[in-house]
mmCIF file of C-alpha atoms in Angstrom:
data_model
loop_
_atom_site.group_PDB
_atom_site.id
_atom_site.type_symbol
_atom_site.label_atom_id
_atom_site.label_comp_id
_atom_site.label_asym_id
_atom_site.label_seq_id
_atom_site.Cartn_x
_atom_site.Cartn_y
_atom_site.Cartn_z
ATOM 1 C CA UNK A 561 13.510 13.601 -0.971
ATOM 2 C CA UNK A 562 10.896 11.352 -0.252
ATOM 3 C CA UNK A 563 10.591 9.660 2.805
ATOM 4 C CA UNK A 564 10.721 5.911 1.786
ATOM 5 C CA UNK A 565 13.012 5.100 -1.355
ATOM 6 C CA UNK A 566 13.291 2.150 -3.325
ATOM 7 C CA UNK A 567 15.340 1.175 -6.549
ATOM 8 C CA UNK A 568 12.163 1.108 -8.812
ATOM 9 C CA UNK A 569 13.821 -1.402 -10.907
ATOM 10 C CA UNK A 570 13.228 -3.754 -12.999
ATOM 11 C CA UNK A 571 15.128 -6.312 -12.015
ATOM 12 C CA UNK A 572 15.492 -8.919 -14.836
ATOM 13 C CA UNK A 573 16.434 -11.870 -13.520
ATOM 14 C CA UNK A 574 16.968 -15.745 -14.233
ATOM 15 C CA UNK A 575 15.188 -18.449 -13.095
ATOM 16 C CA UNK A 576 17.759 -19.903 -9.730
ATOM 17 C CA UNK A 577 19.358 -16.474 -9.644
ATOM 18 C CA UNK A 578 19.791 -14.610 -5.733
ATOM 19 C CA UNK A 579 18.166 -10.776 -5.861
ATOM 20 C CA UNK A 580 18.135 -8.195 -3.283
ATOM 21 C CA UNK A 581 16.364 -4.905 -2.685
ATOM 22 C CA UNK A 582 16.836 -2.170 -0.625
ATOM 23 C CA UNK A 583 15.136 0.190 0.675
ATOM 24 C CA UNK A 584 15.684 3.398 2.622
ATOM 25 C CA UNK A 585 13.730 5.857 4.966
ATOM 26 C CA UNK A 586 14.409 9.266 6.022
ATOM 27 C CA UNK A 587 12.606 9.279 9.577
ATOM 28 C CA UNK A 588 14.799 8.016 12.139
ATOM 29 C CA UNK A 589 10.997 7.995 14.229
ATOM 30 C CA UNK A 590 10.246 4.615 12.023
ATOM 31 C CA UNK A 591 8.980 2.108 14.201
ATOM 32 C CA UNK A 592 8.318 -1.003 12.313
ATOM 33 C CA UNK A 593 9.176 -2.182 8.710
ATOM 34 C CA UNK A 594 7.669 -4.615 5.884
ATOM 35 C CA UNK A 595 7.489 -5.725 2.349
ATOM 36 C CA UNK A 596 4.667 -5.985 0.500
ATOM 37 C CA UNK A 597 4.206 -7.978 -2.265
ATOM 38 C CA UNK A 598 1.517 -6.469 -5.599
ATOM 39 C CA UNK A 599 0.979 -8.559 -8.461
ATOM 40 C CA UNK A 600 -0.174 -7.315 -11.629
ATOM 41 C CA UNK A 601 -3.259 -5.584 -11.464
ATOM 42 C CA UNK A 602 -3.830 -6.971 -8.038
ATOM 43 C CA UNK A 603 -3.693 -5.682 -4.553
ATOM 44 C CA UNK A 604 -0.679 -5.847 -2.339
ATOM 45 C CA UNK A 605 -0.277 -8.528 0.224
ATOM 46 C CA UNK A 606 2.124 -8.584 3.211
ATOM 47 C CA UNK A 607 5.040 -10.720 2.380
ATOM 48 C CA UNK A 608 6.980 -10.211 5.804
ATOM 49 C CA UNK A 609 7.593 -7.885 8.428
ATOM 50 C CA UNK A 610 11.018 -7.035 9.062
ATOM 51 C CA UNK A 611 12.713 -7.255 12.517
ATOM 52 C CA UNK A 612 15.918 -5.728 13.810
ATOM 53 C CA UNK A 613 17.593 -9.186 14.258
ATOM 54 C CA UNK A 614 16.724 -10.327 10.687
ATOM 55 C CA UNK A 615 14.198 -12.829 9.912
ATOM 56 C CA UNK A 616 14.086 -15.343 7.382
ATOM 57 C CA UNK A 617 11.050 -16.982 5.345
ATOM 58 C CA UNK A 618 11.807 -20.160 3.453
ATOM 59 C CA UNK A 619 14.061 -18.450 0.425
ATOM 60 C CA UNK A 620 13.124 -14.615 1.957
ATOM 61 C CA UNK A 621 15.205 -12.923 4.162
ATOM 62 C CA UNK A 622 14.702 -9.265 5.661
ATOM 63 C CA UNK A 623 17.260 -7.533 7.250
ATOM 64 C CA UNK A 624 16.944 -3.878 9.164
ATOM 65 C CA UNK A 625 19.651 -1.452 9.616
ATOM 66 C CA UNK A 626 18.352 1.069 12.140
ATOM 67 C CA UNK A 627 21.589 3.041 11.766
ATOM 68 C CA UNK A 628 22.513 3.363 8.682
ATOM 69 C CA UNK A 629 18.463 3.654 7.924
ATOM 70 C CA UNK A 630 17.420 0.855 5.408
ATOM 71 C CA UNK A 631 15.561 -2.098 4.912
ATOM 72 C CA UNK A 632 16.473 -4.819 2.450
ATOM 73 C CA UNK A 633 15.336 -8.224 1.226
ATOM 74 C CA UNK A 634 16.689 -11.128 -0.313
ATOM 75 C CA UNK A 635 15.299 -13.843 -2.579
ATOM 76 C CA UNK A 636 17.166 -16.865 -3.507
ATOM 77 C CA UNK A 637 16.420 -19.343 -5.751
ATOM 78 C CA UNK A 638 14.026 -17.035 -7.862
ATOM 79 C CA UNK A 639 11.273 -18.869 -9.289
ATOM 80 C CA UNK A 640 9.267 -17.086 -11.942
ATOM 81 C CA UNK A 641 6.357 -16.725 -9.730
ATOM 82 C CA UNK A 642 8.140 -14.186 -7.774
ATOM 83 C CA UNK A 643 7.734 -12.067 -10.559
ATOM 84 C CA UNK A 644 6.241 -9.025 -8.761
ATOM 85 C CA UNK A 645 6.621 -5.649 -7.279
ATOM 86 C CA UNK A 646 8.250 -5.754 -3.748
ATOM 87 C CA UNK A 647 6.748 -2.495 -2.077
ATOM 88 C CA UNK A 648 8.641 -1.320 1.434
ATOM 89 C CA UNK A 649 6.813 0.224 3.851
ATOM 90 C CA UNK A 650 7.334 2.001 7.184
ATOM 91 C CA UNK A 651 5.362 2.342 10.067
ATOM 92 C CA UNK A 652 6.252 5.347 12.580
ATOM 93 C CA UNK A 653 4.535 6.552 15.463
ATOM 94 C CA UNK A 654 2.885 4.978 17.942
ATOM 95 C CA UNK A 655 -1.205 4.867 18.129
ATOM 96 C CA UNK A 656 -1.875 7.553 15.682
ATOM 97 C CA UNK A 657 1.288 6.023 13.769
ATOM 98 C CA UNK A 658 1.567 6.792 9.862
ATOM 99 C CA UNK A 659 2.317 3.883 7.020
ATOM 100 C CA UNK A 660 4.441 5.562 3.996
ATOM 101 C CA UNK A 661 4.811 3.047 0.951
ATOM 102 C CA UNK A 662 7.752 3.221 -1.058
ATOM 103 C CA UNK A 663 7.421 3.357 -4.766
ATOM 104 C CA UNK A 664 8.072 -0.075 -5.080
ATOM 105 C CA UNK A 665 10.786 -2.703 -6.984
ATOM 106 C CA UNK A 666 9.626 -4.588 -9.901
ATOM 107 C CA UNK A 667 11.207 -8.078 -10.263
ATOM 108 C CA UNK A 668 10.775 -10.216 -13.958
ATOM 109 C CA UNK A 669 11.856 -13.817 -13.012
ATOM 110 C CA UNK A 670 12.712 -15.189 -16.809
ATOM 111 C CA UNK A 671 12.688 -18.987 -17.314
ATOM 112 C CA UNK B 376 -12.562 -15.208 7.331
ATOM 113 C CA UNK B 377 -13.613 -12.744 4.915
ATOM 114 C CA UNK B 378 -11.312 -10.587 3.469
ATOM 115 C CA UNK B 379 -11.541 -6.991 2.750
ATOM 116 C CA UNK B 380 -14.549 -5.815 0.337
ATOM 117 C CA UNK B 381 -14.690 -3.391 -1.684
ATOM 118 C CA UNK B 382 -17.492 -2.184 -4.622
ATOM 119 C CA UNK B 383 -17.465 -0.752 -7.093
ATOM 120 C CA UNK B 384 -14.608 -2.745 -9.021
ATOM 121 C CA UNK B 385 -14.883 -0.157 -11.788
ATOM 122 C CA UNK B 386 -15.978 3.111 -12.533
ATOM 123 C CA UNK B 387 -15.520 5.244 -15.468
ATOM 124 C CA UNK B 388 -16.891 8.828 -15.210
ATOM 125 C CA UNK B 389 -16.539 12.750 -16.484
ATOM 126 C CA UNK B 390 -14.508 15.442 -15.075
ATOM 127 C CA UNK B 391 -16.160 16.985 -13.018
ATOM 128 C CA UNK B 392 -18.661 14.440 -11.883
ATOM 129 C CA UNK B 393 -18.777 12.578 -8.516
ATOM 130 C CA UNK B 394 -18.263 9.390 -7.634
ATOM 131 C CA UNK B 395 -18.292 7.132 -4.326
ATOM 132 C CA UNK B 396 -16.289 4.167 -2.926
ATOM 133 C CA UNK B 397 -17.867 1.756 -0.582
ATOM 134 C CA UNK B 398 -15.339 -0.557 2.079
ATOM 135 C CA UNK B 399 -16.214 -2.883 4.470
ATOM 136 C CA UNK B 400 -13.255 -3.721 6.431
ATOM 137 C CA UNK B 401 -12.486 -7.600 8.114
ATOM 138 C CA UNK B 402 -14.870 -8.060 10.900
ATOM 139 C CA UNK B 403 -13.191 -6.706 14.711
ATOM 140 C CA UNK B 404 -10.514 -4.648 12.634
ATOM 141 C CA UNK B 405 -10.275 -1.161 14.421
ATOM 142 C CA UNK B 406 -8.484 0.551 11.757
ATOM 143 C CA UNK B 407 -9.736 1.751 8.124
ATOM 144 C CA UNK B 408 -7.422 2.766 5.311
ATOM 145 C CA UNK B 409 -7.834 4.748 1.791
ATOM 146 C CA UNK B 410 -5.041 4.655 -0.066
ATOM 147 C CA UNK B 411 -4.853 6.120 -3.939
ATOM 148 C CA UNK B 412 -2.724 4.156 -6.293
ATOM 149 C CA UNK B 413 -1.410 5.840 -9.162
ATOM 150 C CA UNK B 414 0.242 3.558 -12.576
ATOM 151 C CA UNK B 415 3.413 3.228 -11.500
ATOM 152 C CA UNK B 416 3.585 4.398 -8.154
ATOM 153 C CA UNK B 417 3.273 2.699 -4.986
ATOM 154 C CA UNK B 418 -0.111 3.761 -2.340
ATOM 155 C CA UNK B 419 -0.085 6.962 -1.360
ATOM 156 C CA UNK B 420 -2.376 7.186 2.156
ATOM 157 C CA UNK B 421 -5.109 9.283 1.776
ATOM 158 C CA UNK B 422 -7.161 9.121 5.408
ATOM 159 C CA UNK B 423 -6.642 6.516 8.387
ATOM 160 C CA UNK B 424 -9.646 5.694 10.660
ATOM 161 C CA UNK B 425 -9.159 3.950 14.032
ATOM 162 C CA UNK B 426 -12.633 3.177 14.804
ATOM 163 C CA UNK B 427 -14.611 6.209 13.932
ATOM 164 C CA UNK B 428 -11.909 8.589 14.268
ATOM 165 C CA UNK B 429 -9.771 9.954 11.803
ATOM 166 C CA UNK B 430 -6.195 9.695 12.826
ATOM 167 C CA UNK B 431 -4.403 10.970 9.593
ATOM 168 C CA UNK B 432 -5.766 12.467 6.686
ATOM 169 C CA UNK B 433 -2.711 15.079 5.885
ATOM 170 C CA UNK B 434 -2.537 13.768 2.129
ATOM 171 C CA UNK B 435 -6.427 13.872 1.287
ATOM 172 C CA UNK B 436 -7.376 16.618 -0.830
ATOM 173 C CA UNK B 437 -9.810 18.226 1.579
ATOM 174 C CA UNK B 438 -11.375 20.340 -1.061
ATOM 175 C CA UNK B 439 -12.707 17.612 -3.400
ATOM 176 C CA UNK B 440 -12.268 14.653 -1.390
ATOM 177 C CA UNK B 441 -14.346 13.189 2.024
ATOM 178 C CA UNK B 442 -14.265 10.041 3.471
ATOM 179 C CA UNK B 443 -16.638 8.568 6.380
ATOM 180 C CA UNK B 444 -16.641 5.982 8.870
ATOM 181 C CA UNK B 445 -19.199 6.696 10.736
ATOM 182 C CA UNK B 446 -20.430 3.731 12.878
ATOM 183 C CA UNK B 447 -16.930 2.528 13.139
ATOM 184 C CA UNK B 448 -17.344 -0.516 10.705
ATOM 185 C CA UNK B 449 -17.496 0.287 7.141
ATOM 186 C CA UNK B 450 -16.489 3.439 5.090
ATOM 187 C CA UNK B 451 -17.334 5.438 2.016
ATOM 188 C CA UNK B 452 -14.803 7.918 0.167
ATOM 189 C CA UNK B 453 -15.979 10.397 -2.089
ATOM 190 C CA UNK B 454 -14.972 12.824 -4.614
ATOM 191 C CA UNK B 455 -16.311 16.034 -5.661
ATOM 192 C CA UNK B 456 -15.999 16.910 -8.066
ATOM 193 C CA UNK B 457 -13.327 14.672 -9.996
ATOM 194 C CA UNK B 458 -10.298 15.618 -12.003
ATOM 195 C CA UNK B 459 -8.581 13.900 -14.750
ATOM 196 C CA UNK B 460 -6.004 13.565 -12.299
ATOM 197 C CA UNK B 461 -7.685 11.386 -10.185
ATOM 198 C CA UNK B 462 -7.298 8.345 -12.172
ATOM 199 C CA UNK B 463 -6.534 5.680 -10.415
ATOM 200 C CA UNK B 464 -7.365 2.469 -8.124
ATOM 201 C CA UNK B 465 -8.429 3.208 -4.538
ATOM 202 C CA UNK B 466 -7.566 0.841 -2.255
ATOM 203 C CA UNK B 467 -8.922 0.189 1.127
ATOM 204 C CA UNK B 468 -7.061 -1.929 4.129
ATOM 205 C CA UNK B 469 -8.361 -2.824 8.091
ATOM 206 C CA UNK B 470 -5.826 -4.062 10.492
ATOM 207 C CA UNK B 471 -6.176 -4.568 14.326
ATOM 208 C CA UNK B 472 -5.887 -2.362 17.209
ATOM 209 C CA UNK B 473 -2.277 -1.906 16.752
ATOM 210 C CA UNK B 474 -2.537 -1.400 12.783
ATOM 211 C CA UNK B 475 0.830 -3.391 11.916
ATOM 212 C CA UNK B 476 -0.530 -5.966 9.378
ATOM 213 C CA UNK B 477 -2.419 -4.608 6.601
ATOM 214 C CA UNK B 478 -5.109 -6.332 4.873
ATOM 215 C CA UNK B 479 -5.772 -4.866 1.241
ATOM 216 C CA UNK B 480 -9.506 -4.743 -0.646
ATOM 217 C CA UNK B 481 -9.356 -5.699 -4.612
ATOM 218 C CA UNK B 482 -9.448 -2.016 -4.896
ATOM 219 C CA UNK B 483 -11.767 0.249 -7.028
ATOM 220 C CA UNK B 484 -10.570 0.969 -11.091
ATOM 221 C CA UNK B 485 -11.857 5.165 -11.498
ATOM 222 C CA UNK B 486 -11.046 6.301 -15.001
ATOM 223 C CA UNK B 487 -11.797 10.196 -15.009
ATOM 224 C CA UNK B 488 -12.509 11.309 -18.913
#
């Protein structure tokens, strides 16, 4: 099993329509949690980090569930430029701490 | 601020041939990543650098690949020699002392023929 699991997708969605991915990890160690955002050909970016209490981003929201192990965002209002992959990734460890990515989620926003 | 470089863009090569990857992380950032990206798949970590130090390298293929940071700044990864299998892009990130934030390069295209 790998450590950091996502639903690889795709998503095909319409343009106004609400998505949500999730994403699990297996190390109850993890420390701190984001999603990435990788265009086409391009390198990722950091879309947000992800907090215990939630935390919200114009029309993102992350969520963490610490106990039941998994991370998951929300889009609303999908606009085709959020056509992407949404890779989750976990930090764990302090100092010498170790980043796993998850596979990733691949979203198609269709006008 | 300048971002994360990275050269070459592109390289196409043999089996069995060696190639190098050049990074120069943001200026002040204390910690150096290699990452290899296969088609498909999301960045698999190959070596972490805090400063000159290696702090993880438990996924880099020790006997054909080597990566240096040596003055603590900027950082070459090698392979040698290279496998079919190591097609991919090779992507560097810096982030501060604490690492959290990760700032990606364009990334390096290898074919392997």
């Amino acid at each position: 099993r790998k450590e950091v699991e996502q639903d690889p997708g795709p998503f095909n969605v319409p343009e106004g329509a609400t998505v949500a991915f999730n994403c699990t990890y297996s190390n109850s160690a993890s420390q701190s949690f984001f999603w990435y955002r990788q265009d086409c050909r391009k390198e990722p970016k950091l879309l947000m980090s992800v907090y215990s209490s939630g935390n919200e981003d114009g029309r993102f929201t992350a969520q963490l569930n610490r106990a039941s192990q998994y991370i998951s965002l929300l889009i609303r209002d999908s606009k085709l430029s959020d056509s992407a992959t949404y890779l989750c990734v976990v930090n764990r460890g302090t100092g010498g701490f170790k980043t796993i990515f998850g596979a990733g989620t691949r979203l198609f926003v269709k006008a | 601020e300048a971002g994360v470089a990275q050269s070459p863009r592109y390289k196409i090569i043999e089996k069995r041939q060696s190639v190098a990857f050049w990074c120069n992380p943001i200026s002040g950032h204390a910690t150096l990543y290699w990452y290899q990206q296969i088609l498909g798949q999301g960045p698999k970590l190959l070596i972490q650098f805090q400063n000159n130090g290696v702090v993880d390298d438990s996924q880099l293929p020790k006997d054909r690949f080597s990566a240096e940071r040596l003055k603590g700044v900027d950082s070459t990864l090698k392979i040698q020699p290279a496998k079919l299998e190591d097609s991919a892009v090779y992507l560097c990130a810096s982030g501060g002392q604490g690492g959290d934030t990760q700032y990606f390069g364009p990334g390096t295209r290898l074919t392997v023929l």
